[in-house]
Amino acid sequence: MTTKIQAVKGTREFYPEQMALRNFINDKVRAASQAFGYVEWDAPYIEPISLYAAKSGEELVKKQSFVFTDRGGDEVTLRPELTPSLARMIAAKQGELTFPVRWWSFGPFWRYEQPQRGRTREFFQWNIDLLGADSPEADAELIAVAATFLRSVGLTPERAAVSVNDRRLMVSQFDALGIPPEKRMDVSNLVDRRAKMDSDKWDAYALELGLTQSQLDGLKSILGNYDLWKESAELVRLFAALEALGVKEYVKFDPNIVRGLLYYTGTVFEAFETSGSVRRAILGGGRYDNLLADVGGQPLPAVGFAMGDVVIGIILQEAGLVPEFQPSPASVLVTMFDDSLRLQSLALSTELRKAGLDVMVYPEPVKLPKQFKYADKMKMKVAVTIGPDEASNGQVAVKNLGSGEQVLVSRQAAVDVIRKFL
Amino acid sequence: MTTKIQAVKGTREFYPEQMALRNFINDKVRAASQAFGYVEWDAPYIEPISLYAAKSGEELVKKQSFVFTDRGGDEVTLRPELTPSLARMIAAKQGELTFPVRWWSFGPFWRYEQPQRGRTREFFQWNIDLLGADSPEADAELIAVAATFLRSVGLTPERAAVSVNDRRLMVSQFDALGIPPEKRMDVSNLVDRRAKMDSDKWDAYALELGLTQSQLDGLKSILGNYDLWKESAELVRLFAALEALGVKEYVKFDPNIVRGLLYYTGTVFEAFETSGSVRRAILGGGRYDNLLADVGGQPLPAVGFAMGDVVIGIILQEAGLVPEFQPSPASVLVTMFDDSLRLQSLALSTELRKAGLDVMVYPEPVKLPKQFKYADKMKMKVAVTIGPDEASNGQVAVKNLGSGEQVLVSRQAAVDVIRKFL
């Protein structure tokens, strides 16, 4: 193997700096989830392909999944989404679980799509769901979790916002236009494509789908009516709840949000970067009350959303919101002076760790300037050295790598001095 | 989909309680790694099958991997181990990275083996490596990280210990017995199988491999000589370093540890539960100085180890060392008194979260006893209620769910009282 073998297309290598970004996102996801009482769970990463047959979109299963037959002959897939696993696990313990259930998860998913800006084939996704509660306040809680996350990573309402709609409101509007139930799916798709098409082509497409000119005009009027939420008792309660939850400034009604998937039954929402530099949604979700019954469980109301790590990662980097990368978790380097003092350095590092410090020992007694240069490159804050003089006097030399100040202190006092320099 | 679809054989569903154990292990892994200055990284979870062709054991690639052809025709595999990805990523940036490199990772791996106690097909593994340092002290550091982890999860030296050997010492002993270099691999495998075979059968197997009776006797004498390390300058230094690193009580020399993989070149070690209830190693690793050169990089000394989550998980559970499961990360429940007070409860929860508390709101105004029962089941510590009287008086009722004590306080004072009850 002397030729370099490349990583699989659409996967990412997480060098420590990329890993730090993933961890930053994961930590903020955890904090936002836990602030509202959600507990972490996870499903298998490979699942039977049949799990996705019922509810996932056909395109997802047939074209966008990594499907394979394992050595035992079973058809399995790298999970493309989490909700079918959630439905199975909830259904299997529906009699034992304490409802309402509040669960969140952050893990890997795979979709065989063309990689592009904001999209990889292997990605991480935050999923969060509230099961067993059916109210606008429950829906508002999920939107508040999303807004709390956006706020926690430093995205202001001017930079990112959650657009909200309700499928029940849209259906009632479609009905009022005389659009028959069997055309709802087509018209939803039409609405979904509006932002991506020329206005003329979109009009033509609408008429092709069988809308009359008057229905098309009515639809356009609906999609431009940002006060339409006032006609929905649910949305009126939802927005009141969002205000009580302190996130009103992050949320706006948008009749153009319909969501593509089959299973949404009520509130739907998506978060976007408002500048539009990344056109893909940051996160999206809504109420899906039919899923558990559809997989053979007892009917159970549910609301949730999902957020991939790729789009939010790009937005955070572009906005300069990613914390400065720390190449080492240790802030303290214990140098190694010479062969005879190796054990002294190791013993000192042990004392410092016992005091709760994260400490790196330079593993070889190379020339001290090289060791100090290494500490600088690793952005460490303190270097501690035991040379022959220090060793015979029971002292250590503690250097503040920021200021350059160096002090000789007794070994017992080292921890206190180091803490002052950190 | 009305029939229940089972998870794939050998995978695990992580309900919150199982997830808490995985997180407990992951957190302790992170703490032990960071205490020694190691930084987190990760590789793709799917990799080209060719990546494993050079150095992984043939059995691993041909029989134990989940291999498949993706939609683009590429042969890929769910990664069965991390080191080949590490070698590729290091080799690709060998000119840019600051050495020594200290990296750790915790993520999913897959092996198509028969599931059994201590073994699943989908598992998590801690990998930790120090690259660019070649000394017994560097080897000792990795063993100290392992021992620090064992100590941090509550496993005493009486319960778990690290067995250490050195392949260079064994080779010199094999040489002294007149065993030719081309037989070293066979004899290493022989040593590796000794604990799993009857003594008679093992003797016969040794002679079958072409050992003379006198070589067999010599080999047995070596494998019973627990002072043999004194003949190795490297091991003498290693044990001195382990003492300076404060973990001597967790480590012992064992000439029977050889490790199966091709690439170990010096120190090798494995940790075991001493009671032997689980026979599989908790973790294992060693020095592998040839890997980078073998994949086309510059030669680079390296030492590291890996630990799966399954064996250690069983041991921790059996030893009663897993912390009590907390069904909710929130300790505070805000109840919902009635329809008219929904917004008051939501607003109160917002105030408490702003003060840094993790807070759950009961999402529906069902009867209060049901809400309190829920809080008990979720092991929450405090319930806060705003009823009509409290609402009109600007007060809240704070109940300590442990003691049953309930106090009426002004809304401004609620945070302080709650903190006292936590």
Coordinates of N, CA and C in Angstrom, one line a residue, chain A residues 258-364:
Chain A
V258 N -43.9 24.2 3.9 CA -44.9 23.0 3.9 C -44.2 21.7 4.3
R259 N -42.9 21.6 4.1 CA -42.1 20.4 4.4 C -42.5 19.2 3.4
G260 N -41.6 18.5 2.9 CA -41.8 17.5 1.9 C -42.3 16.2 2.4
L261 N -41.9 15.8 3.6 CA -42.2 14.4 4.0 C -43.7 14.2 4.2
L262 N -44.0 12.9 4.1 CA -45.4 12.5 4.2 C -46.0 12.6 5.6
Y263 N -45.2 12.6 6.6 CA -45.9 12.3 7.9 C -46.3 13.5 8.7
Y264 N -46.0 14.8 8.3 CA -46.4 15.9 9.2 C -47.9 16.1 9.1
T265 N -48.4 16.4 10.3 CA -49.9 16.5 10.4 C -50.3 17.8 11.0
G266 N -49.4 18.7 11.5 CA -49.9 20.0 12.1 C -48.8 21.0 11.8
T267 N -48.3 21.6 13.0 CA -47.3 22.6 12.9 C -46.0 22.0 12.1
V268 N -45.5 22.9 11.2 CA -44.2 22.6 10.6 C -43.3 23.8 10.7
F269 N -42.0 23.5 10.7 CA -41.1 24.7 10.8 C -39.7 24.4 10.3
E270 N -39.1 25.4 9.8 CA -37.7 25.3 9.3 C -36.9 26.5 9.8
A271 N -35.6 26.3 10.1 CA -34.8 27.5 10.4 C -33.9 27.7 9.2
F272 N -33.7 29.0 8.9 CA -32.8 29.4 7.8 C -31.8 30.5 8.3
E273 N -30.7 30.5 7.6 CA -29.8 31.7 7.8 C -30.5 32.8 7.0
T274 N -30.7 34.0 7.6 CA -31.5 35.0 7.0 C -30.7 35.7 5.8
S275 N -29.4 35.7 5.8 CA -28.7 36.3 4.7 C -28.8 35.4 3.4
G276 N -29.1 34.2 3.6 CA -29.3 33.3 2.4 C -28.0 32.9 1.8
S277 N -26.9 33.0 2.5 CA -25.6 32.5 1.9 C -25.6 31.0 1.7
V278 N -26.3 30.4 2.7 CA -26.5 28.9 2.5 C -28.0 28.8 2.4
R279 N -28.4 28.2 1.2 CA -29.9 28.2 0.9 C -30.6 27.0 1.6
R280 N -29.8 26.0 2.0 CA -30.5 24.9 2.6 C -30.9 25.2 4.1
A281 N -32.0 24.6 4.5 CA -32.5 24.8 5.9 C -31.4 24.4 6.9
I282 N -31.3 25.1 8.0 CA -30.5 24.7 9.1 C -31.1 23.5 9.8
L283 N -32.4 23.5 10.0 CA -33.1 22.5 10.7 C -34.5 22.5 10.3
G284 N -35.2 21.4 10.5 CA -36.7 21.4 10.1 C -37.4 20.3 10.9
G285 N -38.7 20.5 11.1 CA -39.5 19.5 11.8 C -40.9 19.9 11.8
G286 N -41.6 19.2 12.8 CA -43.0 19.5 12.9 C -43.8 18.4 13.7
R287 N -45.1 18.5 13.7 CA -45.9 17.5 14.3 C -46.2 16.4 13.4
Y288 N -46.1 15.2 13.9 CA -46.4 14.0 13.2 C -47.1 13.0 14.1
D289 N -48.4 13.1 14.0 CA -49.2 12.3 15.0 C -49.6 10.9 14.6
N290 N -49.3 10.6 13.3 CA -49.8 9.3 12.8 C -48.7 8.2 12.8
L291 N -47.4 8.5 13.1 CA -46.3 7.6 12.9 C -46.4 6.3 13.7
L292 N -46.7 6.5 15.0 CA -46.7 5.3 15.9 C -47.8 4.3 15.5
A293 N -49.0 4.8 15.2 CA -50.0 3.9 14.8 C -49.6 3.3 13.5
D294 N -49.0 4.0 12.6 CA -48.6 3.4 11.3 C -47.6 2.3 11.4
V295 N -46.8 2.3 12.4 CA -45.8 1.2 12.6 C -46.4 0.1 13.5
G296 N -47.6 0.2 13.9 CA -48.2 -0.9 14.7 C -48.3 -0.6 16.2
G297 N -47.9 0.6 16.6 CA -48.0 0.9 18.0 C -49.4 1.6 18.3
Q298 N -49.6 1.9 19.5 CA -50.8 2.7 19.9 C -50.6 4.1 19.3
P299 N -51.7 4.8 18.9 CA -51.6 6.1 18.4 C -50.9 7.0 19.5
L300 N -50.1 7.9 19.0 CA -49.3 8.7 20.0 C -48.9 10.0 19.3
P301 N -49.4 11.1 19.8 CA -49.0 12.4 19.2 C -47.5 12.7 19.4
A302 N -46.9 13.3 18.4 CA -45.5 13.5 18.5 C -45.1 14.8 17.7
V303 N -44.0 15.4 18.2 CA -43.5 16.6 17.5 C -42.0 16.6 17.7
G304 N -41.3 17.0 16.6 CA -39.8 16.9 16.7 C -39.2 17.6 15.5
F305 N -37.8 17.7 15.6 CA -37.1 18.2 14.4 C -35.7 17.6 14.3
A306 N -35.1 17.9 13.2 CA -33.7 17.3 13.0 C -32.9 18.5 12.4
M307 N -31.6 18.4 12.8 CA -30.6 19.4 12.3 C -29.3 18.7 11.9
G308 N -28.9 18.8 10.7 CA -27.6 18.2 10.3 C -26.4 19.1 10.7
D309 N -25.2 18.6 10.8 CA -24.1 19.4 11.2 C -23.4 20.2 10.1
V310 N -23.7 19.9 8.9 CA -23.0 20.5 7.8 C -23.3 21.9 7.5
V311 N -24.6 22.2 7.4 CA -25.1 23.6 7.1 C -24.8 24.5 8.3
I312 N -25.1 24.1 9.5 CA -24.8 24.9 10.6 C -23.3 25.1 10.8
G313 N -22.5 24.1 10.5 CA -21.1 24.3 10.6 C -20.6 25.4 9.6
I314 N -21.1 25.4 8.4 CA -20.6 26.4 7.4 C -21.1 27.8 7.9
I315 N -22.3 27.9 8.4 CA -22.8 29.2 8.9 C -22.0 29.7 10.0
L316 N -21.7 28.8 11.0 CA -20.9 29.2 12.2 C -19.5 29.7 11.7
Q317 N -18.9 29.0 10.8 CA -17.6 29.4 10.3 C -17.6 30.7 9.6
E318 N -18.6 30.9 8.7 CA -18.7 32.1 8.0 C -19.0 33.3 8.9
A319 N -19.7 33.0 10.0 CA -20.1 34.1 10.9 C -19.0 34.4 12.0
G320 N -17.9 33.6 11.9 CA -16.9 33.8 12.9 C -17.3 33.4 14.3
L321 N -18.2 32.4 14.4 CA -18.7 32.1 15.7 C -18.1 30.8 16.3
V322 N -17.2 30.2 15.6 CA -16.5 29.0 16.1 C -15.4 29.4 17.1
P323 N -15.4 28.9 18.3 CA -14.4 29.3 19.2 C -13.0 29.0 18.7
E324 N -12.0 29.8 19.1 CA -10.6 29.5 18.7 C -10.2 28.1 19.0
F325 N -9.6 27.5 18.0 CA -9.2 26.1 18.2 C -8.0 25.9 19.2
Q326 N -8.2 25.0 20.1 CA -7.1 24.7 21.1 C -6.5 23.4 20.7
P327 N -5.2 23.4 20.2 CA -4.6 22.2 19.7 C -4.4 21.1 20.7
S328 N -4.4 21.5 22.0 CA -4.3 20.5 23.1 C -5.2 20.9 24.2
P329 N -5.9 19.9 24.8 CA -6.7 20.1 26.0 C -5.9 20.5 27.2
A330 N -4.6 20.1 27.1 CA -3.7 20.5 28.3 C -3.2 21.9 28.1
S331 N -3.2 22.6 29.2 CA -2.6 24.0 29.2 C -1.2 24.0 29.8
V332 N -0.8 22.9 30.3 CA 0.5 22.8 31.0 C 1.4 21.8 30.3
L333 N 2.6 22.2 30.0 CA 3.7 21.3 29.5 C 4.7 21.1 30.5
V334 N 5.0 19.8 30.9 CA 6.2 19.5 31.7 C 7.3 19.1 30.7
T335 N 8.4 19.9 30.8 CA 9.5 19.6 29.8 C 10.3 18.4 30.4
M336 N 11.2 17.9 29.5 CA 12.1 16.8 29.9 C 13.5 17.3 29.7
F337 N 14.2 17.6 30.8 CA 15.5 18.3 30.7 C 16.6 17.4 30.1
D338 N 16.8 16.2 30.7 CA 17.8 15.3 30.2 C 17.4 13.9 30.6
D339 N 18.2 12.9 30.2 CA 17.9 11.5 30.4 C 17.8 11.2 31.9
S340 N 18.7 11.9 32.7 CA 18.7 11.6 34.1 C 17.5 12.1 34.9
L341 N 16.8 13.0 34.2 CA 15.6 13.7 34.9 C 14.3 13.3 34.4
R342 N 14.3 12.2 33.5 CA 13.0 11.8 32.9 C 12.0 11.5 34.0
L343 N 12.4 10.7 35.0 CA 11.5 10.2 36.0 C 11.0 11.4 36.9
Q344 N 11.8 12.3 37.1 CA 11.4 13.5 37.9 C 10.3 14.3 37.1
S345 N 10.4 14.4 35.8 CA 9.4 15.1 35.0 C 8.1 14.3 35.1
L346 N 8.2 13.0 34.9 CA 7.0 12.2 35.0 C 6.3 12.3 36.3
A347 N 7.1 12.2 37.4 CA 6.5 12.3 38.7 C 5.9 13.6 39.0
L348 N 6.5 14.7 38.5 CA 5.9 16.0 38.6 C 4.6 16.1 37.9
S349 N 4.5 15.5 36.7 CA 3.3 15.5 35.9 C 2.2 14.8 36.7
T350 N 2.5 13.7 37.4 CA 1.6 13.0 38.1 C 1.0 13.8 39.3
E351 N 1.9 14.6 40.0 CA 1.4 15.4 41.0 C 0.5 16.5 40.5
L352 N 0.8 17.1 39.4 CA -0.1 18.1 38.8 C -1.4 17.5 38.4
R353 N -1.4 16.3 37.8 CA -2.7 15.7 37.4 C -3.6 15.4 38.6
K354 N -2.9 15.0 39.7 CA -3.6 14.7 40.9 C -4.3 15.9 41.4
A355 N -3.7 17.1 41.2 CA -4.4 18.3 41.6 C -5.5 18.8 40.6
G356 N -5.7 18.0 39.6 CA -6.8 18.3 38.7 C -6.4 19.0 37.4
L357 N -5.1 19.2 37.2 CA -4.7 19.8 35.9 C -4.5 18.8 34.8
D358 N -4.8 19.2 33.6 CA -4.5 18.4 32.4 C -3.1 18.8 31.9
V359 N -2.2 17.8 31.9 CA -0.8 18.0 31.7 C -0.2 17.1 30.7
M360 N 0.6 17.8 29.8 CA 1.3 17.0 28.8 C 2.8 17.0 29.2
V361 N 3.4 15.8 29.0 CA 4.9 15.8 29.2 C 5.5 15.7 27.9
Y362 N 6.6 16.5 27.6 CA 7.3 16.3 26.4 C 8.0 14.9 26.5
P363 N 7.8 14.1 25.5 CA 8.2 12.7 25.7 C 9.7 12.4 25.5
E364 N 10.5 13.3 25.1 CA 11.9 13.0 24.9 C 12.7 14.2 25.4

